CSV table of C-alpha atoms in Angstrom, one decimal:
chain,number,residue,atom,x,y,z
A,80,MET,CA,105.2,119.4,98.6
A,81,THR,CA,103.0,116.3,98.1
A,82,ASP,CA,103.8,113.1,99.9
A,83,THR,CA,103.9,109.8,98.1
A,84,ASN,CA,101.4,107.0,98.5
A,85,HIS,CA,102.0,104.3,95.8
A,86,VAL,CA,101.9,100.6,96.0
A,87,VAL,CA,102.4,97.7,93.6
A,88,LEU,CA,101.4,94.2,94.6
A,89,VAL,CA,101.6,90.9,92.8
A,90,GLY,CA,99.4,88.2,94.4
A,91,ARG,CA,96.6,85.7,94.0
A,92,LEU,CA,92.9,86.2,94.5
A,93,THR,CA,91.6,84.5,97.6
A,94,LYS,CA,88.0,84.0,96.2
A,95,ASP,CA,85.9,84.5,93.1
A,96,LEU,CA,84.6,88.0,92.5
A,97,GLY,CA,80.8,88.3,92.6
A,98,THR,CA,80.1,85.5,95.1
A,99,ASP,CA,78.3,88.0,97.3
A,100,GLU,CA,76.9,91.5,96.9
A,101,ARG,CA,79.8,93.0,99.0
A,102,SER,CA,82.4,91.9,96.5
A,103,PHE,CA,80.8,93.5,93.4
A,104,GLY,CA,78.1,96.1,93.0
A,105,TYR,CA,77.2,99.6,91.9
A,106,VAL,CA,77.4,102.7,94.2
A,107,ALA,CA,74.6,105.4,94.2
A,108,ASN,CA,76.1,107.3,91.3
A,109,GLY,CA,76.1,104.1,89.1
A,110,GLN,CA,79.9,103.4,89.3
A,111,ALA,CA,80.9,99.8,89.5
A,112,ARG,CA,82.9,98.7,92.6
A,113,ALA,CA,84.8,95.4,93.1
A,114,ASN,CA,86.3,94.4,96.4
A,115,VAL,CA,88.8,91.6,96.2
A,116,SER,CA,91.4,90.1,98.6
A,117,ILE,CA,94.8,89.0,97.4
A,118,ALA,CA,97.4,86.8,99.0
A,119,VAL,CA,100.9,87.9,98.6
A,120,ASN,CA,103.7,85.4,99.3
A,121,ARG,CA,107.1,86.5,100.5
A,122,SER,CA,110.0,84.2,101.2
A,123,LYS,CA,112.3,85.1,104.1
A,124,LYS,CA,115.3,83.3,105.6
A,125,ASN,CA,114.9,81.9,109.1
A,126,GLY,CA,118.3,80.5,110.1
A,127,ASP,CA,119.3,78.1,107.3
A,128,GLN,CA,115.8,77.7,105.9
A,129,TRP,CA,113.7,79.7,103.7
A,130,ILE,CA,110.1,80.1,104.9
A,131,ASP,CA,107.1,81.5,103.1
A,132,GLU,CA,105.1,84.3,104.8
A,133,VAL,CA,101.7,85.2,103.4
A,134,ASN,CA,100.1,88.6,103.7
A,135,TYR,CA,96.5,89.4,102.7
A,136,PHE,CA,95.4,92.7,101.3
A,137,ASP,CA,92.0,94.1,100.5
A,138,VAL,CA,91.8,95.8,97.1
A,139,THR,CA,89.0,98.0,95.7
A,140,ILE,CA,88.7,98.3,91.9
A,141,TRP,CA,86.4,101.0,90.5
A,142,GLY,CA,84.6,101.8,87.3
A,143,LYS,CA,85.0,100.2,83.9
A,144,THR,CA,88.0,98.3,85.1
A,145,ALA,CA,85.9,96.5,87.7
A,146,GLU,CA,83.2,95.8,85.1
A,147,ASN,CA,85.6,94.5,82.5
A,148,LEU,CA,87.6,92.3,84.9
A,149,LYS,CA,84.7,90.8,86.7
A,150,PRO,CA,84.5,87.6,84.6
A,151,TYR,CA,88.3,87.0,85.0
A,152,LEU,CA,88.8,87.6,88.7
A,153,THR,CA,88.5,84.1,90.0
A,154,LYS,CA,90.1,82.4,93.0
A,155,GLY,CA,93.8,81.6,92.5
A,156,LYS,CA,94.2,84.0,89.6
A,157,GLN,CA,97.4,86.0,89.8
A,158,ILE,CA,97.1,89.7,89.3
A,159,VAL,CA,99.3,92.8,89.5
A,160,VAL,CA,97.7,95.7,91.4
A,161,ASP,CA,99.0,99.3,91.0
A,162,GLY,CA,97.4,101.8,93.3
A,163,TYR,CA,97.5,103.7,96.6
A,164,LEU,CA,96.6,103.0,100.2
A,165,LYS,CA,93.4,104.4,101.7
A,166,GLN,CA,92.6,104.4,105.4
A,167,ASP,CA,88.9,104.4,106.5
A,168,ARG,CA,88.1,105.3,110.1
A,169,TRP,CA,84.8,105.0,111.9
A,170,GLU,CA,83.3,104.7,115.3
A,171,LYS,CA,80.7,102.1,116.4
A,172,ASP,CA,79.2,101.9,119.9
A,173,GLY,CA,81.9,104.3,121.2
A,174,GLN,CA,84.8,102.1,119.9
A,175,LYS,CA,87.1,103.4,117.1
A,176,PHE,CA,87.9,101.3,114.1
A,177,SER,CA,90.4,101.7,111.2
A,178,LYS,CA,91.0,99.7,108.0
A,179,VAL,CA,93.6,100.2,105.3
A,180,THR,CA,92.8,99.1,101.8
A,181,VAL,CA,94.5,99.3,98.4
A,182,VAL,CA,92.6,101.4,95.8
A,183,ALA,CA,93.6,100.1,92.4
A,184,THR,CA,94.4,102.5,89.6
A,185,ASN,CA,95.6,99.7,87.3
A,186,VAL,CA,95.1,96.0,87.4
A,187,GLN,CA,96.8,93.4,85.1
A,188,LEU,CA,96.0,89.7,84.8
A,189,ILE,CA,99.0,87.5,84.8
A,190,GLY,CA,99.6,83.8,85.1
A,191,GLY,CA,96.9,81.1,85.0
A,192,LYS,CA,94.2,80.2,87.4
A,193,GLY,CA,96.6,79.2,90.2
A,194,ASP,CA,98.0,76.2,88.3
A,195,GLY,CA,101.3,77.8,87.5
A,196,THR,CA,100.5,78.2,83.8
A,197,SER,CA,100.5,81.4,81.9
A,198,GLN,CA,97.4,80.6,79.8
A,199,ALA,CA,94.8,83.4,79.7
A,200,PRO,CA,91.3,82.3,80.5
A,201,ALA,CA,89.0,81.5,77.5
A,202,GLY,CA,87.6,84.7,76.1
A,203,ALA,CA,90.1,86.9,77.9
A,204,PRO,CA,91.4,89.9,76.0
A,205,HIS,CA,94.5,89.1,74.0
A,206,PHE,CA,97.2,91.6,73.0
A,207,GLN,CA,98.5,91.1,69.5
A,208,PRO,CA,101.3,93.5,68.4
A,209,ALA,CA,100.7,95.2,65.1
A,210,ASN,CA,104.2,94.5,64.0
A,211,ASN,CA,105.1,90.8,63.4
A,212,SER,CA,108.8,91.3,62.6
A,213,SER,CA,111.1,89.0,64.5
A,214,ASN,CA,113.3,91.7,66.0
A,215,GLY,CA,110.4,93.8,67.4
A,216,TYR,CA,111.2,96.8,65.1
A,217,SER,CA,109.2,98.1,62.2
A,218,SER,CA,110.3,96.8,58.8
A,219,GLY,CA,112.0,100.2,57.9
A,220,TYR,CA,114.4,99.9,60.8
A,221,SER,CA,117.2,97.5,61.4
A,222,ALA,CA,118.5,96.8,64.8
A,223,ASP,CA,122.3,97.0,65.1
A,224,SER,CA,124.0,95.1,67.9
A,225,TYR,CA,126.3,97.4,70.0
A,226,GLY,CA,128.5,95.6,72.5
A,227,ASP,CA,127.3,92.9,74.8
A,228,THR,CA,124.0,91.2,73.8
A,229,GLY,CA,123.4,89.9,77.3
A,230,MET,CA,123.3,86.3,76.0
A,231,ASP,CA,126.4,85.3,78.0
A,232,ILE,CA,124.6,85.7,81.4
A,233,PRO,CA,124.6,82.4,83.3
A,234,GLU,CA,121.2,80.9,84.0
A,235,ASP,CA,121.9,80.1,87.7
A,236,ILE,CA,122.1,83.7,89.0
A,237,PRO,CA,121.1,83.6,92.7
A,238,PHE,CA,118.5,86.3,92.6
C-alpha cells in the first residue's frame, strides 16, 4: 500500500520570481525550474484574542508551468499550490543537513498583487466560459429548483 504525501497551500509570494539565478533557471536536461517562497497566514486564538501566525514554505515549480507563470509570480501575489513534500538530505564538512520543500504539481493564480483585489495582472490568461447563459447550463437544458436554494443562509455565519 502506498502512503499519502499531498499538500495544498494558499499563500502570498515573498519576492519576485527571477530576481536571481537561483529562483529561475533551466536544469541540464533543459527543463525549467522556478523556486519561490510563500507566506501562509494562519489565525489562532490566544486567550481572548486572535493572533496571526505566519509560516514560510519553499516551493519548486517545474517545466512549462514554471515558464508560463514566470511573468506573473511577483511579490505579494496570492497563489494556490497543490503538490507534495520532498525532503533533501546532504552532508557538508561532516555535518548533516535536511530541507523539506513543496514540489508543485499544480499552481493557480488568485487575488491581486497583494492589494486585496481580485484583478488579474495585465496580459494574464483569462478564462471565458463557452456558455454565456445566465444559469450556467447549456441552452438545451433547464435547471429545475428542487428544495432549498441555499439563499436563506445568514451572511454572518461564524466560520
